[in-house]
Coordinates of N, CA and C in Angstrom, one line a residue:
M1 N -28.3 -29.7 -14.7 CA -29.6 -29.9 -14.0 C -30.6 -28.9 -14.5
Y2 N -31.8 -29.3 -14.6 CA -32.9 -28.4 -15.1 C -33.8 -28.0 -13.9
I3 N -34.0 -26.7 -13.7 CA -34.8 -26.2 -12.7 C -36.0 -25.4 -13.3
K4 N -37.2 -25.8 -13.1 CA -38.3 -25.1 -13.7 C -38.4 -23.7 -13.1
P5 N -38.6 -22.7 -14.0 CA -38.6 -21.3 -13.6 C -39.9 -21.0 -12.8
P6 N -39.9 -20.0 -11.9 CA -41.0 -19.6 -11.2 C -42.2 -19.2 -12.1
K7 N -43.4 -19.3 -11.6 CA -44.6 -19.0 -12.5 C -44.5 -17.6 -13.0
F8 N -44.0 -16.6 -12.2 CA -44.0 -15.3 -12.7 C -43.1 -15.1 -14.0
V9 N -42.0 -15.9 -14.0 CA -41.1 -15.8 -15.1 C -41.9 -16.4 -16.4
R10 N -42.6 -17.4 -16.2 CA -43.3 -18.0 -17.3 C -44.4 -17.1 -17.8
R11 N -45.0 -16.3 -16.9 CA -46.1 -15.4 -17.3 C -45.4 -14.2 -18.1
I12 N -44.3 -13.7 -17.7 CA -43.6 -12.6 -18.3 C -43.0 -13.0 -19.6
F13 N -42.5 -14.3 -19.7 CA -41.8 -14.7 -20.9 C -42.5 -16.0 -21.4
P14 N -43.7 -15.8 -22.1 CA -44.4 -17.0 -22.6 C -43.6 -17.8 -23.7
S15 N -42.6 -17.1 -24.2 CA -41.8 -17.8 -25.2 C -40.8 -18.8 -24.7
L16 N -40.7 -18.9 -23.3 CA -39.8 -19.9 -22.7 C -40.6 -21.2 -22.6
V17 N -40.2 -22.2 -23.4 CA -40.8 -23.4 -23.4 C -40.1 -24.4 -22.5
W18 N -40.8 -24.8 -21.4 CA -40.1 -25.7 -20.5 C -40.9 -26.9 -20.2
E19 N -42.2 -26.9 -20.6 CA -43.0 -28.1 -20.2 C -43.9 -28.4 -21.4
M20 N -44.0 -29.7 -21.8 CA -44.9 -30.1 -22.9 C -46.2 -30.7 -22.3
P21 N -47.3 -30.6 -22.9 CA -48.5 -31.3 -22.4 C -48.4 -32.8 -22.6
P22 N -49.1 -33.5 -21.8 CA -49.2 -35.0 -21.9 C -49.5 -35.4 -23.3
S23 N -48.8 -36.4 -23.8 CA -49.1 -36.8 -25.2 C -48.5 -38.2 -25.4
E24 N -48.5 -38.7 -26.6 CA -47.8 -39.9 -27.0 C -46.5 -39.6 -27.7
E25 N -46.0 -38.4 -27.5 CA -44.8 -38.0 -28.2 C -43.7 -37.5 -27.2
V26 N -42.4 -37.8 -27.6 CA -41.3 -37.2 -26.9 C -40.5 -36.4 -27.9
Y27 N -39.6 -35.5 -27.3 CA -38.9 -34.6 -28.1 C -37.4 -34.6 -27.9
L28 N -36.7 -35.2 -28.9 CA -35.3 -35.3 -28.8 C -34.6 -34.1 -29.3
T29 N -33.7 -33.6 -28.5 CA -32.8 -32.4 -28.9 C -31.4 -32.8 -28.8
F30 N -30.6 -32.4 -29.8 CA -29.2 -32.6 -29.9 C -28.5 -31.2 -29.9
D31 N -27.9 -30.9 -28.8 CA -27.2 -29.6 -28.7 C -25.8 -29.7 -29.0
D32 N -25.2 -28.6 -29.5 CA -23.8 -28.5 -30.0 C -23.8 -29.1 -31.4
G33 N -22.6 -29.1 -32.0 CA -22.5 -29.7 -33.3 C -23.0 -28.8 -34.4
P34 N -23.1 -29.3 -35.6 CA -23.1 -30.8 -36.0 C -21.6 -31.3 -35.9
T35 N -21.6 -32.6 -35.6 CA -20.3 -33.3 -35.5 C -20.1 -34.2 -36.6
P36 N -19.2 -33.9 -37.6 CA -19.0 -34.8 -38.7 C -18.6 -36.2 -38.3
G37 N -19.1 -37.2 -38.9 CA -18.8 -38.6 -38.6 C -19.7 -39.2 -37.5
V38 N -20.4 -38.3 -36.8 CA -21.3 -38.7 -35.7 C -22.7 -38.3 -36.0
T39 N -22.9 -37.1 -36.4 CA -24.2 -36.6 -36.7 C -24.9 -37.4 -37.8
E40 N -24.1 -37.7 -38.9 CA -24.6 -38.5 -40.0 C -25.2 -39.9 -39.5
M41 N -24.4 -40.5 -38.6 CA -24.9 -41.8 -38.1 C -26.1 -41.7 -37.1
I42 N -26.1 -40.6 -36.4 CA -27.3 -40.3 -35.6 C -28.6 -40.2 -36.6
L43 N -28.4 -39.5 -37.7 CA -29.5 -39.4 -38.6 C -29.9 -40.7 -39.1
E44 N -28.9 -41.6 -39.4 CA -29.3 -43.0 -39.8 C -30.1 -43.7 -38.8
Q45 N -29.7 -43.6 -37.6 CA -30.5 -44.3 -36.5 C -31.9 -43.7 -36.4
L46 N -32.0 -42.4 -36.4 CA -33.3 -41.8 -36.3 C -34.2 -42.3 -37.5
A47 N -33.6 -42.4 -38.7 CA -34.4 -42.8 -39.8 C -34.9 -44.2 -39.7
K48 N -34.1 -45.1 -39.1 CA -34.5 -46.5 -38.9 C -35.7 -46.6 -38.0
Y49 N -35.9 -45.7 -37.1 CA -37.1 -45.7 -36.2 C -38.1 -44.7 -36.6
G50 N -38.0 -44.1 -37.7 CA -39.0 -43.1 -38.1 C -39.1 -41.9 -37.1
A51 N -38.0 -41.7 -36.4 CA -37.9 -40.6 -35.4 C -37.4 -39.3 -35.9
K52 N -38.0 -38.2 -35.4 CA -37.5 -36.9 -35.8 C -36.9 -36.2 -34.6
A53 N -36.0 -35.2 -34.8 CA -35.4 -34.5 -33.7 C -35.1 -33.1 -34.1
T54 N -34.7 -32.3 -33.1 CA -34.4 -30.9 -33.2 C -32.9 -30.8 -32.9
F55 N -32.1 -30.2 -33.8 CA -30.7 -30.1 -33.7 C -30.4 -28.6 -33.4
F56 N -30.0 -28.3 -32.2 CA -29.6 -26.9 -31.8 C -28.1 -26.8 -32.1
V57 N -27.8 -26.1 -33.2 CA -26.4 -26.1 -33.7 C -25.7 -24.8 -33.2
G58 N -24.4 -24.9 -32.9 CA -23.6 -23.8 -32.6 C -22.9 -23.2 -33.8
G59 N -22.9 -21.9 -34.0 CA -22.3 -21.3 -35.2 C -20.9 -21.7 -35.4
C60 N -20.1 -21.8 -34.4 CA -18.7 -22.2 -34.6 C -18.5 -23.6 -35.1
W61 N -19.5 -24.5 -34.8 CA -19.4 -25.9 -35.3 C -20.1 -25.9 -36.7
A62 N -21.1 -25.1 -36.9 CA -21.9 -25.2 -38.2 C -21.1 -24.6 -39.4
D63 N -20.3 -23.6 -39.1 CA -19.6 -22.8 -40.1 C -19.0 -23.6 -41.2
D64 N -18.4 -24.7 -40.9 CA -17.7 -25.6 -41.9 C -18.5 -26.8 -42.3
N65 N -19.8 -26.8 -41.9 CA -20.6 -28.1 -42.1 C -21.9 -27.8 -42.7
G66 N -21.9 -26.9 -43.7 CA -23.2 -26.6 -44.4 C -23.9 -27.7 -45.0
E67 N -23.1 -28.7 -45.6 CA -23.8 -29.9 -46.2 C -24.5 -30.7 -45.1
L68 N -23.9 -30.8 -44.0 CA -24.5 -31.6 -42.9 C -25.8 -30.9 -42.4
L69 N -25.8 -29.6 -42.3 CA -27.0 -28.9 -41.9 C -28.1 -29.2 -42.9
L70 N -27.8 -29.2 -44.2 CA -28.7 -29.5 -45.2 C -29.3 -30.9 -45.1
K71 N -28.4 -31.8 -44.8 CA -28.8 -33.2 -44.6 C -29.8 -33.4 -43.5
I72 N -29.5 -32.7 -42.4 CA -30.4 -32.7 -41.3 C -31.8 -32.3 -41.7
L73 N -31.9 -31.2 -42.5 CA -33.2 -30.7 -42.9 C -33.8 -31.6 -44.0
E74 N -33.0 -32.1 -44.9 CA -33.5 -33.0 -45.9 C -34.1 -34.3 -45.3
D75 N -33.6 -34.7 -44.1 CA -34.1 -35.9 -43.5 C -35.4 -35.6 -42.6
G76 N -35.9 -34.4 -42.7 CA -37.1 -34.1 -42.0 C -37.0 -33.6 -40.6
H77 N -35.8 -33.3 -40.2 CA -35.5 -32.8 -38.8 C -35.6 -31.3 -38.9
E78 N -35.3 -30.6 -37.7 CA -35.3 -29.1 -37.8 C -34.0 -28.6 -37.0
L79 N -33.7 -27.4 -37.4 CA -32.5 -26.7 -36.8 C -33.0 -25.6 -35.8
G80 N -32.2 -25.5 -34.8 CA -32.4 -24.4 -33.9 C -31.0 -23.8 -33.5
S81 N -31.1 -22.6 -32.9 CA -29.8 -21.9 -32.6 C -29.3 -22.3 -31.2
H82 N -28.0 -22.5 -31.1 CA -27.4 -22.7 -29.8 C -26.3 -21.6 -29.5
G83 N -26.6 -20.5 -30.1 CA -25.6 -19.4 -30.0 C -24.4 -19.7 -30.9
Y84 N -23.4 -18.8 -30.9 CA -22.3 -19.0 -31.8 C -21.1 -19.6 -31.2
F85 N -20.7 -19.1 -30.0 CA -19.4 -19.5 -29.4 C -19.7 -20.3 -28.1
H86 N -20.9 -20.8 -27.9 CA -21.3 -21.6 -26.7 C -20.9 -20.8 -25.4
R87 N -21.4 -19.5 -25.4 CA -21.1 -18.7 -24.2 C -22.2 -18.8 -23.2
D88 N -21.9 -18.3 -22.0 CA -22.9 -18.3 -20.9 C -23.8 -17.1 -21.0
H89 N -25.0 -17.3 -21.6 CA -25.8 -16.2 -21.9 C -26.3 -15.4 -20.7
A90 N -26.3 -16.0 -19.6 CA -26.8 -15.3 -18.4 C -25.8 -14.2 -18.0
K91 N -24.5 -14.3 -18.5 CA -23.5 -13.3 -18.2 C -23.4 -12.3 -19.3
L92 N -24.1 -12.4 -20.3 CA -24.0 -11.5 -21.5 C -25.0 -10.3 -21.4
N93 N -24.6 -9.2 -21.8 CA -25.6 -8.0 -21.9 C -26.4 -8.2 -23.1
E94 N -27.3 -7.2 -23.3 CA -28.3 -7.3 -24.4 C -27.6 -7.4 -25.8
S95 N -26.6 -6.5 -26.0 CA -25.9 -6.5 -27.2 C -25.2 -7.8 -27.5
Q96 N -24.5 -8.4 -26.5 CA -23.8 -9.6 -26.7 C -24.8 -10.8 -26.9
N97 N -25.9 -10.8 -26.2 CA -26.9 -11.9 -26.4 C -27.4 -11.8 -27.9
R98 N -27.7 -10.6 -28.3 CA -28.2 -10.4 -29.7 C -27.1 -10.8 -30.7
E99 N -25.9 -10.4 -30.5 CA -24.8 -10.8 -31.4 C -24.7 -12.3 -31.6
E100 N -24.7 -13.0 -30.5 CA -24.6 -14.5 -30.5 C -25.7 -15.1 -31.3
M101 N -26.9 -14.6 -31.1 CA -28.1 -15.2 -31.8 C -28.1 -14.8 -33.2
T102 N -27.9 -13.5 -33.5 CA -27.9 -13.0 -34.9 C -26.9 -13.7 -35.7
A103 N -25.7 -13.8 -35.2 CA -24.6 -14.5 -36.0 C -25.0 -15.9 -36.4
T104 N -25.5 -16.6 -35.5 CA -25.9 -18.0 -35.8 C -27.1 -18.0 -36.8
D105 N -28.1 -17.2 -36.5 CA -29.2 -17.1 -37.4 C -28.8 -16.8 -38.8
N106 N -27.9 -15.8 -39.0 CA -27.5 -15.4 -40.3 C -26.7 -16.5 -41.0
L107 N -25.9 -17.2 -40.2 CA -25.1 -18.3 -40.7 C -26.0 -19.5 -41.3
I108 N -26.9 -19.9 -40.4 CA -27.8 -21.0 -40.9 C -28.6 -20.6 -42.1
R109 N -29.1 -19.3 -42.1 CA -29.8 -18.9 -43.3 C -28.9 -18.9 -44.5
R110 N -27.7 -18.4 -44.4 CA -26.8 -18.4 -45.5 C -26.5 -19.7 -46.1
L111 N -26.3 -20.7 -45.2 CA -25.9 -22.1 -45.6 C -27.0 -22.9 -46.0
T112 N -28.2 -22.6 -45.5 CA -29.4 -23.5 -45.8 C -30.6 -22.9 -46.3
G113 N -30.7 -21.6 -46.1 CA -32.0 -20.9 -46.5 C -33.1 -21.1 -45.4
Y114 N -32.7 -21.7 -44.3 CA -33.7 -22.0 -43.2 C -33.8 -20.9 -42.2
D115 N -35.0 -20.6 -41.9 CA -35.3 -19.5 -40.9 C -35.4 -20.1 -39.5
V116 N -34.5 -19.8 -38.6 CA -34.5 -20.4 -37.3 C -35.6 -19.7 -36.4
K117 N -36.3 -20.6 -35.7 CA -37.4 -20.1 -34.8 C -37.2 -20.5 -33.3
L118 N -36.2 -21.3 -33.1 CA -35.9 -21.9 -31.7 C -34.5 -21.6 -31.3
F119 N -34.4 -21.3 -30.0 CA -33.1 -21.1 -29.3 C -33.0 -21.9 -28.1
A120 N -31.8 -22.5 -27.9 CA -31.5 -23.3 -26.7 C -30.3 -22.7 -26.1
P121 N -30.3 -22.0 -25.0 CA -29.1 -21.4 -24.4 C -28.1 -22.5 -23.9
P122 N -26.9 -22.3 -24.3 CA -25.8 -23.3 -23.8 C -25.9 -23.5 -22.3
S123 N -25.8 -24.8 -21.9 CA -25.9 -25.1 -20.5 C -27.2 -24.7 -19.8
G124 N -28.2 -24.3 -20.6 CA -29.4 -23.9 -20.0 C -29.3 -22.6 -19.3
S125 N -28.3 -21.9 -19.5 CA -28.0 -20.6 -18.7 C -28.6 -19.4 -19.5
Y126 N -29.5 -18.7 -18.8 CA -30.1 -17.5 -19.4 C -30.5 -16.5 -18.4
S127 N -30.7 -15.3 -18.8 CA -31.2 -14.2 -17.9 C -32.5 -13.6 -18.5
A128 N -33.1 -12.7 -17.8 CA -34.2 -12.0 -18.4 C -33.9 -11.3 -19.7
T129 N -32.6 -10.8 -19.7 CA -32.2 -10.1 -20.9 C -32.1 -11.1 -22.1
T130 N -31.6 -12.3 -21.9 CA -31.6 -13.3 -22.9 C -32.9 -13.6 -23.5
L131 N -33.9 -13.8 -22.6 CA -35.3 -14.1 -23.0 C -35.9 -13.0 -23.8
K132 N -35.6 -11.7 -23.3 CA -36.1 -10.6 -24.1 C -35.6 -10.5 -25.5
V133 N -34.3 -10.7 -25.6 CA -33.7 -10.7 -26.9 C -34.2 -11.8 -27.8
A134 N -34.3 -13.0 -27.3 CA -34.8 -14.1 -28.0 C -36.2 -13.9 -28.5
E135 N -37.0 -13.4 -27.6 CA -38.4 -13.1 -27.9 C -38.5 -12.0 -29.0
S136 N -37.6 -11.0 -28.9 CA -37.7 -9.9 -29.9 C -37.3 -10.4 -31.3
M137 N -36.6 -11.5 -31.3 CA -36.1 -12.1 -32.6 C -37.1 -13.2 -33.1
G138 N -38.2 -13.3 -32.4 CA -39.2 -14.3 -32.8 C -38.9 -15.7 -32.4
Y139 N -38.0 -15.9 -31.4 CA -37.6 -17.2 -31.0 C -38.4 -17.7 -29.8
K140 N -38.6 -19.0 -29.8 CA -39.0 -19.7 -28.6 C -37.7 -20.2 -27.9
T141 N -37.6 -20.0 -26.6 CA -36.4 -20.5 -25.9 C -36.7 -21.9 -25.3
I142 N -35.9 -22.8 -25.7 CA -36.2 -24.2 -25.4 C -35.3 -24.8 -24.3
M143 N -36.0 -25.5 -23.3 CA -35.2 -26.1 -22.2 C -35.3 -27.6 -22.4
W144 N -35.5 -28.3 -21.2 CA -35.6 -29.8 -21.3 C -36.2 -30.3 -20.0
S145 N -36.7 -31.5 -20.1 CA -37.2 -32.2 -18.9 C -36.4 -33.4 -18.4
K146 N -35.6 -33.9 -19.4 CA -34.6 -35.0 -19.1 C -33.3 -34.7 -19.7
D147 N -32.2 -34.7 -18.9 CA -30.9 -34.4 -19.3 C -30.0 -35.6 -19.2
T148 N -29.5 -36.1 -20.3 CA -28.7 -37.3 -20.3 C -27.3 -37.0 -19.8
I149 N -26.9 -35.7 -19.7 CA -25.6 -35.3 -19.3 C -24.5 -36.1 -20.1
D150 N -24.7 -36.4 -21.3 CA -23.8 -37.2 -22.1 C -22.6 -36.4 -22.5
W151 N -22.5 -35.1 -22.4 CA -21.3 -34.3 -22.6 C -20.3 -34.6 -21.6
R152 N -20.7 -35.1 -20.4 CA -19.8 -35.4 -19.3 C -19.6 -36.8 -19.1
D153 N -20.7 -37.6 -19.0 CA -20.7 -39.0 -18.7 C -20.8 -39.8 -19.9
K154 N -19.8 -40.7 -20.1 CA -19.7 -41.5 -21.3 C -20.2 -42.9 -21.2
D155 N -20.7 -43.3 -20.0 CA -21.2 -44.7 -19.8 C -22.5 -44.8 -20.6
I156 N -22.6 -45.8 -21.5 CA -23.7 -46.0 -22.3 C -25.0 -46.3 -21.5
K157 N -24.8 -47.2 -20.5 CA -26.0 -47.6 -19.7 C -26.5 -46.4 -19.0
T158 N -25.7 -45.5 -18.5 CA -26.1 -44.3 -17.7 C -26.9 -43.4 -18.7
I159 N -26.4 -43.2 -19.9 CA -27.2 -42.4 -20.8 C -28.5 -43.0 -21.2
I160 N -28.6 -44.3 -21.4 CA -29.8 -44.9 -21.7 C -30.8 -44.8 -20.5
N161 N -30.3 -45.0 -19.3 CA -31.2 -44.8 -18.2 C -31.7 -43.4 -18.0
R162 N -30.9 -42.4 -18.2 CA -31.4 -41.1 -18.0 C -32.4 -40.7 -19.1
A163 N -32.3 -41.3 -20.3 CA -33.2 -40.9 -21.4 C -34.5 -41.7 -21.3
T164 N -34.5 -42.8 -20.5 CA -35.7 -43.7 -20.5 C -36.4 -43.8 -19.1
K165 N -35.7 -43.6 -18.1 CA -36.3 -43.8 -16.7 C -37.5 -42.9 -16.5
D166 N -38.6 -43.5 -16.2 CA -39.8 -42.8 -16.0 C -40.3 -41.8 -17.1
V167 N -39.8 -42.1 -18.3 CA -40.1 -41.2 -19.4 C -41.6 -41.3 -19.7
C168 N -42.2 -40.2 -20.1 CA -43.6 -40.2 -20.5 C -43.8 -39.2 -21.6
G169 N -44.9 -39.3 -22.3 CA -45.3 -38.4 -23.4 C -45.2 -36.9 -22.9
G170 N -44.5 -36.1 -23.7 CA -44.3 -34.7 -23.4 C -43.0 -34.4 -22.9
D171 N -42.2 -35.5 -22.6 CA -40.8 -35.2 -22.1 C -39.9 -34.7 -23.3
M172 N -39.0 -33.8 -22.9 CA -38.0 -33.3 -23.8 C -36.6 -33.8 -23.3
I173 N -36.0 -34.6 -24.2 CA -34.7 -35.3 -23.8 C -33.5 -34.6 -24.5
L174 N -32.6 -34.1 -23.6 CA -31.5 -33.4 -24.1 C -30.3 -34.3 -24.3
M175 N -29.7 -34.3 -25.5 CA -28.5 -35.1 -25.8 C -27.6 -34.3 -26.6
H176 N -26.4 -34.8 -26.9 CA -25.4 -34.2 -27.7 C -24.8 -35.2 -28.7
P177 N -24.3 -34.7 -29.8 CA -23.8 -35.6 -30.9 C -22.4 -36.2 -30.5
K178 N -22.4 -37.1 -29.6 CA -21.2 -37.8 -29.1 C -21.2 -39.2 -29.5
K179 N -20.1 -39.8 -29.7 CA -20.0 -41.2 -30.1 C -20.7 -42.2 -29.1
H180 N -20.5 -42.0 -27.8 CA -21.2 -42.8 -26.9 C -22.7 -42.6 -26.9
T181 N -23.2 -41.4 -27.2 CA -24.6 -41.2 -27.4 C -25.1 -41.9 -28.6
L182 N -24.4 -41.9 -29.7 CA -24.8 -42.7 -30.8 C -24.9 -44.1 -30.5
E183 N -24.0 -44.7 -29.7 CA -24.1 -46.1 -29.4 C -25.4 -46.4 -28.5
A184 N -25.7 -45.4 -27.7 CA -26.9 -45.6 -26.8 C -28.2 -45.4 -27.5
L185 N -28.2 -44.6 -28.6 CA -29.4 -44.2 -29.3 C -30.3 -45.3 -29.7
P186 N -29.8 -46.4 -30.4 CA -30.8 -47.4 -30.8 C -31.6 -48.0 -29.7
R187 N -31.0 -48.2 -28.5 CA -31.7 -48.8 -27.4 C -32.7 -47.8 -26.8
I188 N -32.4 -46.5 -26.9 CA -33.3 -45.5 -26.4 C -34.5 -45.4 -27.3
L189 N -34.3 -45.4 -28.6 CA -35.4 -45.3 -29.6 C -36.2 -46.6 -29.5
D190 N -35.6 -47.7 -29.4 CA -36.4 -49.0 -29.3 C -37.2 -49.0 -28.0
Y191 N -36.7 -48.4 -26.9 CA -37.5 -48.3 -25.7 C -38.8 -47.4 -25.9
Y192 N -38.6 -46.3 -26.6 CA -39.7 -45.4 -26.9 C -40.7 -46.1 -27.7
E193 N -40.2 -46.8 -28.8 CA -41.1 -47.4 -29.7 C -41.9 -48.5 -29.0
K194 N -41.3 -49.3 -28.2 CA -42.1 -50.3 -27.5 C -43.0 -49.8 -26.5
G195 N -42.7 -48.6 -26.0 CA -43.6 -47.9 -25.0 C -44.7 -47.1 -25.7
G196 N -44.8 -47.1 -27.0 CA -45.8 -46.4 -27.7 C -45.6 -44.9 -27.9
L197 N -44.3 -44.5 -27.7 CA -43.9 -43.1 -27.8 C -43.3 -42.8 -29.2
T198 N -43.7 -41.7 -29.7 CA -43.1 -41.2 -31.0 C -42.2 -40.0 -30.9
A199 N -41.0 -40.1 -31.4 CA -40.2 -38.9 -31.3 C -40.4 -37.9 -32.5
V200 N -40.8 -36.7 -32.1 CA -41.0 -35.7 -33.1 C -40.3 -34.4 -32.8
T201 N -40.3 -33.4 -33.7 CA -39.6 -32.2 -33.5 C -40.3 -31.3 -32.4
V202 N -39.5 -30.4 -31.8 CA -40.0 -29.5 -30.8 C -41.1 -28.6 -31.5
S203 N -40.9 -28.2 -32.7 CA -41.9 -27.4 -33.4 C -43.3 -28.1 -33.5
E204 N -43.3 -29.4 -33.7 CA -44.5 -30.2 -33.7 C -45.3 -30.0 -32.5
C205 N -44.6 -30.0 -31.4 CA -45.3 -29.8 -30.1 C -45.8 -28.4 -29.9
I206 N -45.0 -27.4 -30.3 CA -45.4 -26.0 -30.2 C -46.6 -25.7 -31.1
K207 N -46.6 -26.4 -32.3 CA -47.7 -26.2 -33.2 C -49.0 -26.7 -32.6
N208 N -48.9 -27.7 -31.7 CA -50.0 -28.3 -31.1 C -50.4 -27.6 -29.8
G209 N -49.8 -26.5 -29.5 CA -50.2 -25.7 -28.4 C -49.4 -25.7 -27.1
A210 N -48.2 -26.3 -27.2 CA -47.3 -26.3 -26.0 C -46.6 -25.0 -25.7
G211 N -46.1 -24.9 -24.6 CA -45.3 -23.7 -24.3 C -45.5 -23.1 -22.9

């Protein structure tokens, strides 16, 4: 579940992106992975609809999948950090937070040459220390406005409903590279397309002044 932080937190940590301005765009994020055999097919579906997404990859998943990371970038999507071992960042001290982020940052750069600018804390769990470390590394910390909870719930209709119910421009939709999410994705993208919504990367929104 996503809970918007108090206003004072947003003032202290302007790099915490939790709300997007009204627009005709939605922002798809895929956390965890990449998942061989699934991520490639997700890329195919996104291409069919001209949709772009942000893939927050975990270092432990990405380490053996450099070619897949490159494919994500070649298809016009972007990469973000999801930490290395999917740890609870709210429980980590400054050194541990930095180690998780730095290890993933270095890995992605080594495999792709790409400079990561976005961080999504696993399970949306973060502390003031997490945000300070992320900000010191030049990261925006990314949350979500709609959570499909597809890591737990495998019912395709449920995933579609969570990704589309009351959706509006500016929404950030959190998904994961799962087989059942892949099955739901064409209907989700079709719904957005018919509703006049375009899926773009998180950075596109930030570039246009969100945060």
